[in-house]
Tab-separated table of C-alpha atoms in Angstrom:
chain	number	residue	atom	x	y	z
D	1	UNK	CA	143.420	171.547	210.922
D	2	UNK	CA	140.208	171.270	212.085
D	3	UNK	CA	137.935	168.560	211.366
D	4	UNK	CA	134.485	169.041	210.106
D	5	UNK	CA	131.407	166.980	211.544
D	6	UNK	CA	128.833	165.985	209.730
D	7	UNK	CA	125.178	165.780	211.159
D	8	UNK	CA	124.182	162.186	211.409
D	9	UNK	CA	121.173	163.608	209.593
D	10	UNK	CA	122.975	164.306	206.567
D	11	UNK	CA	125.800	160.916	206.610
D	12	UNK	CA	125.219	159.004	203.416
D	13	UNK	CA	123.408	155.528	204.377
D	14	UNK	CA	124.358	152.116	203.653
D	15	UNK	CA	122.316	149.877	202.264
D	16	UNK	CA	121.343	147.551	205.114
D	17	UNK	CA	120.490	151.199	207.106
D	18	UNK	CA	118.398	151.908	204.040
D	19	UNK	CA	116.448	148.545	203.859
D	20	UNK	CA	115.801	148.691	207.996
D	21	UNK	CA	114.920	152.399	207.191
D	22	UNK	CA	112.392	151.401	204.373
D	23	UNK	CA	111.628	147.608	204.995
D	24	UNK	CA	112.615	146.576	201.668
D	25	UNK	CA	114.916	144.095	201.285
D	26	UNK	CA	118.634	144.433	200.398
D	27	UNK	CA	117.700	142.361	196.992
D	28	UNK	CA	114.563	144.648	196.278
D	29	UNK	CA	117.439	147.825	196.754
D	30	UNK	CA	119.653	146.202	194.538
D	31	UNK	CA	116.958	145.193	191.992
D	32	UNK	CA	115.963	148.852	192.338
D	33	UNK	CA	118.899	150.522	191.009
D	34	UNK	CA	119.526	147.575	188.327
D	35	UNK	CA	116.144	148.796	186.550
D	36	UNK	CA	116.808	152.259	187.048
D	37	UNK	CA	114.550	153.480	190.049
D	38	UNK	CA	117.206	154.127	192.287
D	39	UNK	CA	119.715	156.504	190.442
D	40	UNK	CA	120.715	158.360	193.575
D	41	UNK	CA	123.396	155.473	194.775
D	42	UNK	CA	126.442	156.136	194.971
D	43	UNK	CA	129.821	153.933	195.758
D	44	UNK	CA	132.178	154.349	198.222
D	45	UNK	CA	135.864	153.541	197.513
D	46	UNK	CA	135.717	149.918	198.550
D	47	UNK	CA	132.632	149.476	196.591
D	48	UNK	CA	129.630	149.680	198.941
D	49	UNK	CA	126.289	151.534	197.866
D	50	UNK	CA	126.142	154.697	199.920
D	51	UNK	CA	123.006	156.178	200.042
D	52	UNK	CA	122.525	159.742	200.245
D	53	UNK	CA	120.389	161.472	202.874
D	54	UNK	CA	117.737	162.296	200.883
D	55	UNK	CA	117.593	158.959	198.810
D	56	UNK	CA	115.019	157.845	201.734
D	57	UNK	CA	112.514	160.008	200.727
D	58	UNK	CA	113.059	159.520	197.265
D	59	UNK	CA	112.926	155.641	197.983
D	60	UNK	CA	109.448	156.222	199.812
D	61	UNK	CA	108.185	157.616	196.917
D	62	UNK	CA	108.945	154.495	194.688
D	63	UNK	CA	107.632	152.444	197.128
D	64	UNK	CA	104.087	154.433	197.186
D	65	UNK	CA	104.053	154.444	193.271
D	66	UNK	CA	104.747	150.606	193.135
D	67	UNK	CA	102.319	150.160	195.490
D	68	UNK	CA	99.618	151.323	193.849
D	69	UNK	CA	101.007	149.196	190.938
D	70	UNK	CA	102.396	151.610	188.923
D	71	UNK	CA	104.534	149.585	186.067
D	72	UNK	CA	108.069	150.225	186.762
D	73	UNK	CA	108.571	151.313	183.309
D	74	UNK	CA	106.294	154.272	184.442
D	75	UNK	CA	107.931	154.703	187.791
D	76	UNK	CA	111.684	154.657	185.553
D	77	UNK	CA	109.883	157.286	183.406
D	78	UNK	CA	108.852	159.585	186.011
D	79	UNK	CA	112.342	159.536	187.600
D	80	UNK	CA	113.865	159.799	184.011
D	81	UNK	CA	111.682	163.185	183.640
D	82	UNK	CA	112.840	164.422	187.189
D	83	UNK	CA	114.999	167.425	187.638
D	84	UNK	CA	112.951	170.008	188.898
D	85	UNK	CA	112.346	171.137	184.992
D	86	UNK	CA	109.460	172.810	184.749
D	87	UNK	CA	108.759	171.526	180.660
D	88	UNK	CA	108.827	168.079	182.469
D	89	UNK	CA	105.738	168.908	184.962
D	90	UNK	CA	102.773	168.106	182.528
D	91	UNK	CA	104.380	164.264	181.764
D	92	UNK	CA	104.737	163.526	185.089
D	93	UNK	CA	101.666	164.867	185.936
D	94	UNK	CA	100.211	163.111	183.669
D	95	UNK	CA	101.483	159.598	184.341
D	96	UNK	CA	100.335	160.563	187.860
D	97	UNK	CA	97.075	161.249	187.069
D	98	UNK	CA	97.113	158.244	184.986
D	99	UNK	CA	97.939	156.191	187.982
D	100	UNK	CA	95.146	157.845	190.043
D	101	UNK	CA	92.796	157.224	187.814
D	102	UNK	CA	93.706	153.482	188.131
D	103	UNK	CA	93.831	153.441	191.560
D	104	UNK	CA	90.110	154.615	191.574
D	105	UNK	CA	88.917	152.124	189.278
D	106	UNK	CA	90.729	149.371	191.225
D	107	UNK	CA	89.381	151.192	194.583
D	108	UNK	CA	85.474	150.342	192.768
D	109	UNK	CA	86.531	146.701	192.282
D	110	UNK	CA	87.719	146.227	195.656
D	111	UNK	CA	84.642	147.603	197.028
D	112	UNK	CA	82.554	145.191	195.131
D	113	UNK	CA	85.154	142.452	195.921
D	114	UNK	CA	84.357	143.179	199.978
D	115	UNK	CA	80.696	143.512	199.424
D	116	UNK	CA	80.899	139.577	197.848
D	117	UNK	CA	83.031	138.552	201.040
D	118	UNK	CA	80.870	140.138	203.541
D	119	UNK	CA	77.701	138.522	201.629
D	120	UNK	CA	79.569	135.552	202.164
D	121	UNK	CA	80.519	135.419	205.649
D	122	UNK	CA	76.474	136.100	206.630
D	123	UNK	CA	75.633	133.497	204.414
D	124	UNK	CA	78.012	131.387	206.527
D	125	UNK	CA	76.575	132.915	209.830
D	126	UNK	CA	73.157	132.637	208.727
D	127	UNK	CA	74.324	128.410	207.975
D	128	UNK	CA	75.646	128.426	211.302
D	129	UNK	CA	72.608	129.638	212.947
D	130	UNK	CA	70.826	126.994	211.692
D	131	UNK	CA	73.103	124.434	212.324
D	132	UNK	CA	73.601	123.652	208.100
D	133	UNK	CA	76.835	121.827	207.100
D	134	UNK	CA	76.573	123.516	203.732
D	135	UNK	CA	74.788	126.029	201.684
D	136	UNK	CA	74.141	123.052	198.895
D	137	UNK	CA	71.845	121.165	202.181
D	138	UNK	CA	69.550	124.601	201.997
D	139	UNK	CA	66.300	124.015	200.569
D	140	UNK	CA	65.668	125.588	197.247
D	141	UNK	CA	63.086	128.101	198.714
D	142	UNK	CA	66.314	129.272	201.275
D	143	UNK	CA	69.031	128.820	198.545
D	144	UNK	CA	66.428	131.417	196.071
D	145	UNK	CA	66.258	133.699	199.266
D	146	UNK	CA	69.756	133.962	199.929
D	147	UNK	CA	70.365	134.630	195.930
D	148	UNK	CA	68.226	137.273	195.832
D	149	UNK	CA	69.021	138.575	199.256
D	150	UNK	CA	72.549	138.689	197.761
D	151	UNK	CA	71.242	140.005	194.800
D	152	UNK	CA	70.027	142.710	196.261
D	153	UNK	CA	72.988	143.486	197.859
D	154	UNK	CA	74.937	143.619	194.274
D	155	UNK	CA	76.759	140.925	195.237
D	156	UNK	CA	75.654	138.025	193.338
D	157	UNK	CA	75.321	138.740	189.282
D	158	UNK	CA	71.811	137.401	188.011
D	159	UNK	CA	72.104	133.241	187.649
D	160	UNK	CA	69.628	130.804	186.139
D	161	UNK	CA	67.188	129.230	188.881
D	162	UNK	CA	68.141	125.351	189.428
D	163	UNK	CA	66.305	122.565	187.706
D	164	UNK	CA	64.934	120.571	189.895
């Protein structure tokens, strides 16, 4: 009898392949199919999670949905309407677009987040230049300049001059 070989493409994975293969952890793996994100595992006859070939893709796609902080009890939903079934399509489409429109309003915050960091680093550049220790040494006249320079930037919300 002939023996059949199977492409190394298609050879179910273990789970230490899978985590070099992803660079999640083998905890993270484990954690993922105790919650339900990973329902593709299998186990071989002495136990071990075997992976099938197309469980890294699958795995990639968790991994993008987490990362844009999808709950998991979202993720676990949009694998629980899976299937291919077309009368699943609009939920999952719609927790997806839910997500995206998440993403964008995070996107906005981050934006404003790295404006107030770059304001910041000139403000440290500009103390450097003139050989300040602090921004607190500035006079007030420099201290109102940089306000409203970084107010004019968006950067700095409105604040109460200093009483002097």
């Amino acid at each position: 009898m002939d023996s059949v070989v199977v492409p190394a493409s298609q050879q179910a994975l273990g789970i230490r392949q899978v985590s070099e293969e992803t660079g999640l952890s083998i905890d993270t793996l484990r954690w993922y199919e105790r919650v339900g994100l990973l329902p593709l595992v299998e186990r071989a006859s002495d136990g071990r999670r075997r992976y099938p070939p197309d469980a890294l893709r699958f795995i990639r796609l968790v991994q993008a949905l987490r990362r844009t902080g999808m709950p998991v009890a979202d993720v676990r939903q949009f694998i629980e309407l899976g299937g291919g079934e077309l009368a699943n399509h609009p939920e999952r489409m719609a927790l997806l677009e839910r997500q995206c429109a998440q993403i964008e309003e995070r996107m906005v915050e981050l934006r404003d987040d790295l404006a107030v960091v770059q304001a910041k680093i000139e403000t440290y550049r500009d103390l450097i230049a003139r050989g300040l220790d602090c921004e607190d040494d500035l006079p007030d006249d420099m201290v109102e300049q940089l306000q409203a320079d970084e107010l004019l930037a968006g950067t700095l919300p409105a604040v109460p001059r200093r009483q002097r």
